[in-house]
XYZ file of C-alpha atoms in Angstrom:
567
model
C 0.000 0.000 0.000
C 1.527 3.303 -1.092
C 1.660 6.073 1.474
C 0.855 9.746 0.843
C 4.597 10.494 0.958
C 5.321 7.887 -1.736
C 2.616 9.402 -3.902
C 4.095 12.865 -3.483
C 7.549 11.597 -4.393
C 6.208 9.892 -7.513
C 4.369 13.029 -8.610
C 7.481 15.179 -8.162
C 9.600 12.680 -10.111
C 7.156 12.761 -13.044
C 7.030 16.570 -13.019
C 10.804 16.870 -12.876
C 11.199 14.430 -15.787
C 8.800 16.445 -17.927
C 10.534 19.683 -17.064
C 13.895 18.221 -18.017
C 12.466 17.050 -21.373
C 11.334 20.542 -22.333
C 14.282 22.294 -20.749
C 16.283 22.865 -23.937
C 13.238 24.085 -25.891
C 12.577 26.674 -23.196
C 16.227 27.581 -22.932
C 16.839 28.207 -26.611
C 13.554 30.060 -26.930
C 14.588 32.426 -24.123
C 18.038 32.881 -25.603
C 16.543 33.803 -28.996
C 14.335 36.462 -27.393
C 17.349 38.014 -25.693
C 19.350 37.919 -28.912
C 16.565 39.709 -30.752
C 16.603 42.416 -28.107
C 20.286 42.982 -28.874
C 21.497 42.304 -25.306
C 24.960 40.786 -24.801
C 24.809 37.127 -23.841
C 25.928 36.135 -20.367
C 26.448 32.640 -19.009
C 26.022 30.893 -15.693
C 27.185 27.561 -14.334
C 24.609 25.802 -12.138
C 25.988 23.194 -9.747
C 23.963 20.187 -8.550
C 21.877 20.941 -5.469
C 23.150 19.689 -2.151
C 20.396 17.543 -0.636
C 20.620 17.294 3.141
C 17.776 14.799 3.440
C 17.295 11.041 3.290
C 18.707 9.161 0.291
C 15.242 8.760 -1.278
C 15.326 12.484 -2.117
C 18.622 12.313 -4.023
C 16.797 12.555 -7.359
C 16.138 16.223 -6.507
C 19.873 16.922 -6.698
C 19.766 17.321 -10.486
C 16.025 17.899 -10.807
C 15.988 21.088 -8.774
C 19.047 22.345 -10.654
C 17.300 21.737 -13.987
C 14.185 23.600 -12.904
C 16.129 26.580 -11.532
C 18.416 26.785 -14.568
C 15.571 26.563 -17.083
C 13.414 29.170 -15.344
C 16.311 31.639 -14.963
C 17.369 31.089 -18.573
C 13.840 31.676 -19.850
C 13.379 34.876 -17.874
C 16.808 36.402 -18.429
C 18.095 34.975 -21.695
C 21.425 33.955 -20.182
C 23.191 30.828 -21.391
C 23.180 28.166 -18.685
C 25.443 25.162 -18.132
C 24.454 22.336 -15.796
C 24.508 18.552 -15.504
C 27.904 18.256 -17.209
C 31.190 16.639 -16.281
C 32.573 20.070 -15.406
C 29.735 20.965 -13.020
C 30.163 17.632 -11.254
C 33.895 18.246 -10.930
C 33.387 21.736 -9.502
C 30.964 20.400 -6.884
C 33.471 17.689 -5.903
C 36.324 20.211 -5.681
C 34.199 22.405 -3.427
C 33.717 19.580 -0.970
C 37.439 18.778 -1.094
C 38.433 22.428 -0.626
C 40.467 22.511 -3.846
C 40.004 26.148 -4.780
C 42.825 26.256 -7.340
C 41.113 23.572 -9.436
C 37.779 25.393 -9.193
C 39.405 28.616 -10.330
C 41.022 26.927 -13.341
C 37.716 25.451 -14.525
C 35.857 28.725 -14.058
C 38.537 30.728 -15.851
C 38.486 28.300 -18.755
C 34.688 28.371 -18.933
C 34.567 32.186 -19.026
C 31.244 31.960 -17.186
C 29.839 35.149 -15.668
C 28.046 33.516 -12.724
C 28.274 30.475 -10.502
C 24.985 29.277 -8.969
C 24.636 26.728 -6.155
C 21.791 25.571 -3.950
C 20.731 23.281 -1.134
C 17.642 21.610 0.248
C 17.666 20.997 3.986
C 15.013 20.362 6.554
C 13.576 18.904 9.696
C 10.369 16.991 10.393
C 8.174 20.072 10.092
C 9.985 22.506 7.806
C 12.304 22.506 4.805
C 14.531 25.199 3.351
C 15.569 25.831 -0.249
C 18.630 28.059 -0.573
C 20.261 29.473 -3.693
C 23.621 31.188 -3.721
C 24.971 33.297 -6.663
C 28.593 34.375 -7.237
C 29.271 36.998 -9.912
C 32.441 37.419 -11.948
C 31.849 41.125 -12.539
C 30.669 42.247 -9.105
C 33.079 42.846 -6.270
C 30.761 42.087 -3.364
C 30.114 38.942 -1.358
C 27.882 36.187 -2.768
C 24.132 36.762 -2.873
C 21.857 34.338 -1.062
C 18.162 33.591 -1.502
C 16.115 31.452 0.897
C 12.586 30.020 0.724
C 10.791 27.860 3.263
C 8.673 24.796 2.518
C 5.996 23.121 4.611
C 6.320 19.870 2.688
C 8.581 18.306 0.061
C 5.912 18.437 -2.638
C 6.099 22.255 -2.458
C 9.690 22.182 -3.764
C 8.873 22.833 -7.429
C 6.497 25.803 -7.021
C 8.824 27.322 -4.440
C 11.761 26.815 -6.813
C 9.824 28.897 -9.334
C 9.656 31.693 -6.753
C 13.389 31.380 -6.089
C 14.044 31.594 -9.819
C 12.146 34.900 -9.833
C 14.234 36.110 -6.878
C 17.438 35.374 -8.787
C 16.147 36.779 -12.085
C 15.007 40.015 -10.475
C 17.720 40.671 -7.895
C 20.749 39.510 -9.902
C 19.703 40.169 -13.512
C 17.244 43.033 -13.097
C 14.256 41.314 -14.720
C 10.943 42.807 -13.593
C 9.027 40.206 -11.633
C 5.259 39.715 -11.825
C 3.427 41.612 -9.108
C 2.253 38.375 -7.502
C 5.808 37.057 -7.105
C 6.995 37.957 -3.601
C 10.668 38.433 -2.856
C 12.572 36.302 -0.377
C 13.019 39.356 1.851
C 9.220 39.657 2.233
C 9.044 36.170 3.699
C 11.733 36.681 6.325
C 14.878 34.654 6.712
C 13.344 31.505 8.160
C 15.925 28.811 8.548
C 19.152 29.998 6.993
C 21.213 28.022 4.526
C 24.145 29.986 5.881
C 25.682 29.680 9.320
C 26.489 33.189 10.521
C 29.630 32.991 12.606
C 29.743 36.723 13.298
C 26.128 37.955 13.703
C 26.873 41.150 15.638
C 24.713 43.821 14.030
C 24.498 46.250 16.936
C 27.111 48.691 15.682
C 26.400 52.385 16.050
C 26.482 55.151 13.458
C 29.566 57.345 13.138
C 33.203 56.392 12.728
C 33.418 55.166 16.299
C 30.566 54.265 18.599
C 30.342 54.460 22.367
C 28.960 51.722 24.533
C 25.808 53.706 25.234
C 23.823 55.114 22.284
C 25.750 57.771 20.438
C 29.489 58.171 20.613
C 29.167 61.565 22.265
C 28.426 59.839 25.590
C 31.635 57.838 25.466
C 35.133 58.828 26.570
C 36.863 58.815 23.167
C 36.878 61.084 20.169
C 38.020 60.300 16.656
C 40.516 63.069 15.943
C 41.828 62.189 12.493
C 41.366 59.643 9.700
C 43.807 58.874 6.889
C 43.371 56.328 4.132
C 45.710 55.160 1.409
C 44.650 54.929 -2.221
C 43.545 51.420 -3.132
C 46.580 49.131 -3.361
C 46.301 46.667 -6.242
C 47.284 43.497 -4.426
C 46.008 41.464 -1.531
C 47.912 40.657 1.644
C 47.634 38.007 4.339
C 48.760 40.032 7.356
C 50.137 43.381 8.553
C 51.835 45.016 11.534
C 52.960 48.564 12.310
C 55.841 50.166 14.241
C 58.926 52.344 13.895
C 61.254 49.900 12.136
C 64.334 52.111 11.857
C 63.945 54.349 14.947
C 63.546 57.522 12.873
C 60.308 58.637 14.547
C 58.007 57.642 11.652
C 55.694 54.637 11.663
C 56.185 51.896 9.093
C 53.422 49.484 8.109
C 54.653 46.070 7.002
C 52.287 43.936 4.944
C 52.984 40.366 3.922
C 51.616 38.609 0.864
C 52.306 34.965 0.072
C 55.785 35.547 -1.365
C 56.803 39.129 -0.555
C 56.808 41.952 1.972
C 55.685 45.526 1.407
C 56.922 48.331 3.648
C 54.909 51.546 3.739
C 55.896 54.634 5.700
C 53.260 56.851 7.287
C 54.549 60.430 7.315
C 52.948 63.852 6.831
C 49.522 62.236 6.808
C 50.247 59.917 3.869
C 51.116 56.275 3.264
C 54.094 55.852 0.934
C 55.550 52.552 -0.242
C 59.290 52.551 0.410
C 60.293 48.923 -0.142
C 59.212 45.594 -1.608
C 61.105 42.554 -0.334
C 60.888 39.302 -2.287
C 60.713 36.117 -0.227
C 61.877 32.692 -1.349
C 59.582 31.473 -4.112
C 58.838 28.187 -2.346
C 57.415 29.944 0.725
C 53.855 30.952 1.516
C 53.868 33.627 4.224
C 50.859 33.973 6.499
C 51.859 36.291 9.383
C 54.203 39.138 10.279
C 55.235 40.546 13.684
C 57.481 43.495 14.549
C 59.672 43.770 17.672
C 63.217 44.648 18.701
C 64.181 41.429 20.495
C 67.918 41.395 19.740
C 68.368 44.765 21.424
C 70.101 46.671 18.607
C 67.547 49.497 18.477
C 65.902 48.339 15.224
C 62.717 46.321 15.048
C 63.033 42.891 13.474
C 60.426 41.728 10.961
C 59.386 38.187 11.907
C 57.781 36.548 8.867
C 55.964 33.312 9.668
C 55.718 31.111 6.579
C 55.262 27.608 5.218
C 57.334 25.510 2.870
C 54.478 23.290 1.760
C 53.110 21.767 4.983
C 56.053 22.615 7.236
C 56.944 25.891 8.989
C 59.893 27.728 7.482
C 60.038 31.314 8.682
C 62.329 34.274 7.989
C 63.620 37.195 10.089
C 64.464 40.466 8.304
C 65.756 43.851 9.461
C 65.180 47.218 7.743
C 67.475 50.111 8.623
C 65.703 52.733 6.520
C 67.851 52.113 3.440
C 68.194 48.386 2.898
C 66.829 45.061 4.098
C 68.972 42.396 5.715
C 68.003 38.769 6.321
C 68.980 37.963 9.905
C 67.948 34.315 9.693
C 66.169 32.167 7.125
C 64.705 28.657 7.313
C 63.562 29.041 10.923
C 61.675 25.739 11.542
C 58.867 27.292 13.599
C 55.712 29.308 13.198
C 56.582 32.715 14.687
C 54.653 35.212 16.768
C 55.575 37.857 19.351
C 53.920 37.713 22.796
C 54.774 38.613 26.405
C 54.333 35.597 28.733
C 56.347 37.356 31.475
C 55.390 40.929 30.680
C 58.236 41.563 28.212
C 57.941 40.855 24.467
C 59.315 37.451 23.498
C 59.453 35.431 20.313
C 57.328 32.295 20.450
C 57.826 29.449 17.995
C 55.413 26.596 17.373
C 56.476 23.353 15.720
C 54.932 21.821 12.631
C 52.809 18.694 12.475
C 54.432 15.314 12.962
C 55.655 13.537 9.838
C 52.921 11.485 8.225
C 50.022 13.433 9.750
C 47.608 15.608 7.812
C 47.936 18.537 10.222
C 50.301 21.403 9.390
C 50.856 22.377 13.043
C 51.987 20.572 16.172
C 51.449 21.281 19.867
C 54.952 22.252 20.993
C 55.458 25.990 21.662
C 58.856 27.332 22.742
C 60.457 30.614 23.628
C 63.104 31.519 21.033
C 66.074 33.733 21.923
C 68.928 35.339 19.994
C 72.313 33.954 20.981
C 75.690 35.729 20.807
C 76.165 34.531 17.215
C 72.913 36.084 16.037
C 71.074 32.754 15.769
C 67.723 31.894 17.306
C 67.960 29.161 19.958
C 65.080 27.141 21.349
C 64.391 27.892 25.011
C 61.849 26.650 27.513
C 58.455 25.342 26.496
C 55.371 27.518 26.860
C 52.232 25.537 27.641
C 49.024 26.776 26.013
C 45.447 25.591 26.597
C 44.358 22.791 24.262
C 43.624 23.802 20.693
C 45.345 27.201 20.766
C 48.229 28.294 18.550
C 50.786 31.079 18.897
C 48.592 33.210 16.618
C 45.513 32.909 18.843
C 46.984 34.397 22.034
C 48.348 37.397 23.884
C 49.525 37.920 27.476
C 48.911 40.944 29.709
C 48.464 41.920 33.347
C 44.862 43.002 32.883
C 44.097 43.717 36.545
C 47.481 45.129 37.703
C 47.927 42.132 40.033
C 51.447 41.368 38.890
C 50.284 38.160 37.186
C 49.980 37.751 33.417
C 46.583 36.674 32.112
C 46.328 34.786 28.816
C 43.927 36.289 26.271
C 42.880 33.969 23.455
C 40.565 33.634 20.468
C 39.458 30.010 20.335
C 38.367 27.973 17.316
C 34.784 29.142 17.807
C 35.955 32.763 17.509
C 35.255 33.470 21.174
C 37.458 35.799 23.212
C 38.614 34.091 26.407
C 40.644 35.045 29.489
C 42.778 32.502 31.410
C 44.619 33.048 34.684
C 48.371 32.509 35.053
C 47.781 28.875 36.061
C 45.764 28.118 32.923
C 42.310 28.288 34.501
C 39.530 29.707 32.357
C 38.178 32.939 33.860
C 35.911 34.332 31.163
C 34.413 33.599 27.770
C 32.985 36.651 26.057
C 29.496 36.141 24.560
C 30.441 38.061 21.401
C 32.283 36.839 18.333
C 35.838 38.001 17.590
C 38.559 37.350 15.051
C 37.376 35.594 11.918
C 39.933 35.089 9.164
C 40.535 33.949 5.605
C 44.255 33.589 6.380
C 45.407 30.028 7.018
C 48.541 27.947 7.532
C 50.034 25.912 4.707
C 49.225 26.160 1.025
C 45.979 25.554 -0.828
C 47.208 22.054 -1.610
C 48.143 21.166 1.973
C 44.975 22.787 3.316
C 42.890 20.674 0.929
C 44.565 17.481 2.188
C 44.329 18.425 5.865
C 41.604 17.199 8.188
C 41.048 20.788 9.307
C 42.155 24.170 8.084
C 44.126 26.135 10.704
C 43.291 29.841 10.484
C 45.361 32.801 11.677
C 42.997 35.296 13.371
C 43.634 39.040 13.658
C 46.081 39.752 16.488
C 45.025 40.615 20.004
C 46.641 43.978 20.814
C 47.286 44.656 24.504
C 47.941 48.263 25.565
C 46.459 50.965 27.771
C 44.169 52.902 25.425
C 42.104 54.802 27.989
C 44.963 56.057 30.163
C 43.785 54.513 33.435
C 47.040 52.648 34.043
C 45.732 49.157 33.221
C 46.122 47.153 30.041
C 43.208 46.994 27.591
C 42.492 44.721 24.624
C 42.021 45.821 20.998
C 40.886 43.194 18.468
C 39.242 42.912 15.062
C 35.833 41.337 14.478
C 35.283 40.111 10.919
C 31.657 39.281 10.145
C 32.176 35.831 8.749
C 29.716 33.623 6.908
C 30.043 30.089 5.647
C 27.821 27.799 3.632
C 27.321 24.803 5.869
C 27.727 22.225 3.123
C 30.969 23.860 1.968
C 32.523 24.368 5.395
C 36.027 25.022 4.059
C 34.839 28.195 2.345
C 34.055 31.434 4.115
C 33.410 35.013 3.155
C 32.984 38.277 5.044
C 30.349 40.975 5.149
C 32.344 43.799 6.702
C 34.062 44.074 10.072
C 34.606 46.194 13.169
C 37.507 46.855 15.541
C 36.767 46.901 19.270
C 38.535 47.814 22.518
C 37.696 46.118 25.836
C 38.767 46.475 29.446
C 38.967 43.742 32.133
C 36.871 44.930 35.053
C 35.696 42.881 38.043
C 36.173 39.561 36.320
C 34.542 40.452 33.000
C 35.428 42.144 29.716
C 33.726 45.528 29.371
C 33.621 47.290 25.958
C 35.348 50.673 25.703
C 34.604 51.484 22.081
C 33.900 49.819 18.775
C 34.253 51.140 15.254
C 31.270 51.486 13.016
C 30.840 48.647 10.564
C 33.767 48.780 8.166
C 32.856 47.801 4.606
C 35.584 45.206 4.036
C 37.431 42.398 5.741
C 39.961 43.645 8.325
C 43.296 41.969 7.560
C 44.803 43.012 10.900
C 45.395 46.024 13.141
C 47.959 47.513 15.509
C 47.917 50.328 18.063
C 50.902 52.687 18.036
C 51.399 54.880 21.096
C 53.284 58.168 20.702
C 56.882 58.118 21.844
C 57.093 60.008 25.127
C 59.892 62.554 25.360
C 60.867 64.758 28.270
C 58.380 67.579 28.728
C 56.014 66.160 26.091
C 52.288 65.722 26.711
C 50.485 63.516 24.228
C 47.026 64.299 25.703
C 46.155 60.603 25.722
C 46.232 60.290 21.946
C 47.123 57.125 20.098
C 46.922 55.783 16.568
C 45.157 52.719 15.268
C 46.625 51.342 12.023
C 44.764 48.666 10.097
C 44.439 47.140 6.650
C 41.180 46.349 4.872
C 41.178 43.652 2.208
C 38.733 44.068 -0.648
C 37.240 40.927 -2.203
C 39.046 38.969 0.491
C 36.759 35.978 0.688
C 37.087 32.408 -0.456
C 34.551 32.747 -3.276
C 36.451 35.541 -4.982
C 37.532 33.213 -7.790
C 37.457 35.877 -10.450
C 38.253 39.029 -8.507
C 41.661 40.615 -8.065
C 42.400 41.163 -4.405
C 43.239 44.657 -3.232
C 44.058 46.417 0.030
C 43.595 49.794 1.707
C 45.589 51.111 4.670
C 43.994 53.247 7.382
C 45.144 55.387 10.288
C 42.657 56.462 12.949
C 43.887 58.868 15.621
C 41.884 58.674 18.832
C 42.004 60.568 22.086
C 39.954 61.374 25.179
C 36.940 63.561 24.642
C 37.616 67.201 25.437
C 35.999 68.718 28.497
C 33.894 71.130 26.478
C 32.420 68.170 24.581
C 31.122 66.465 27.727
């Protein structure tokens, strides 16, 4: 005896088969109409739907794709490609995290759009999601969601989704009866929002209570570089050559860029090529050998193993102090003074690019880094996830960390967890290894924005400054993430909890990293509590930017206490 569900499945299968049979007639008819109108032809690749339901629904994988592709083609006139060897390969490469192979296929295809979708659900509700990436547009992917009460609603709802895509992406006027996805609300989301903080305030910087004017900080100056036509993985800022000017060092996969900030402008003064077999992922600045010049610690990979480089810039030329350092490098202050920490790579034969051992590294009399004592970190943390500071002026160093769930945590000096902030911090597209090693690894190890520890409000205690990238992922492609803007926040440790001091307004792009530079105090000088926040914003810096050229902008914000007359 056939159940109602079996009957529904059979009906959908028959409808899908008929739609597939007439698909090409509809497609070519729509294409002819567009050609007659004289509009340039565009093309889109439609991947098979991801079906997160029982195996009996697998037939919808290609059926839903056919319906969506045919309806969009008919309404827009674009040329569509689906159900081919190439579309199957792209879907497989997505699941494997092999972005280079995806990029090669898409470049060869010369397609203008990539369209993906999923069908997920529970016992009482289902969700159809469609996701569109554009070659020509520089923003994050567009998503469209529709809810279903039952599986047999999939085809009529897919028609509505096709109108959403046709109208919102291609500008086709929809019939008045077709309601947009926004009118129905989000429902269940096909996207997991890792950084959902939307409570930012208007203005360049926002106070904790409504309106920045009630806070204790004022934004005194803003400087921005022209758009820089390359992307970078990390940045840091400091006075490299002790000349009184701030340098910003940015690291791309195989080179360093040094910019000087002087007279209110960013000027590139040096490009340093790294070894071609390296992929750099982090940079830290500190004078740890005591010669008065800051070293540039470049943390990098040679395939799946750490192989870092230390460089010095004296204002005229660059000098390699040590190459082939077999550790991941980061600067932190476990005992209150800056130290170089090195973390080992993964054991031979494992799929992980990073191991657990963390050591203090010191310069010896011959100018070589020696391994010192081990530094024990809480489980799961890397040298890039942490900072140390005496947050309560007790004489003990607390450990500040961003964990794998992008939560900001505070540990005491004995390793006990004191606090987990309810917000979301960090978020990164920057990872260890190469695309190839990351694709083979069980998990991708990301390098979050640094945790800056300094006294920004002048009360004599150390505060925390950290970036918050608003990250999104598609749950069935977990290796891929993109970002819808960011903020930078400052927090203070008060009575056993982190209390916000200020937070920037929502910045339009992904924040690569940031650094606070305090003015150098000279005898008789009063800096009035001012300090500078340097940061880099990466445009198109998300994993789905297959076609876009990455670019970067540098910023300087000068902040200070609000003047008495403003209170």
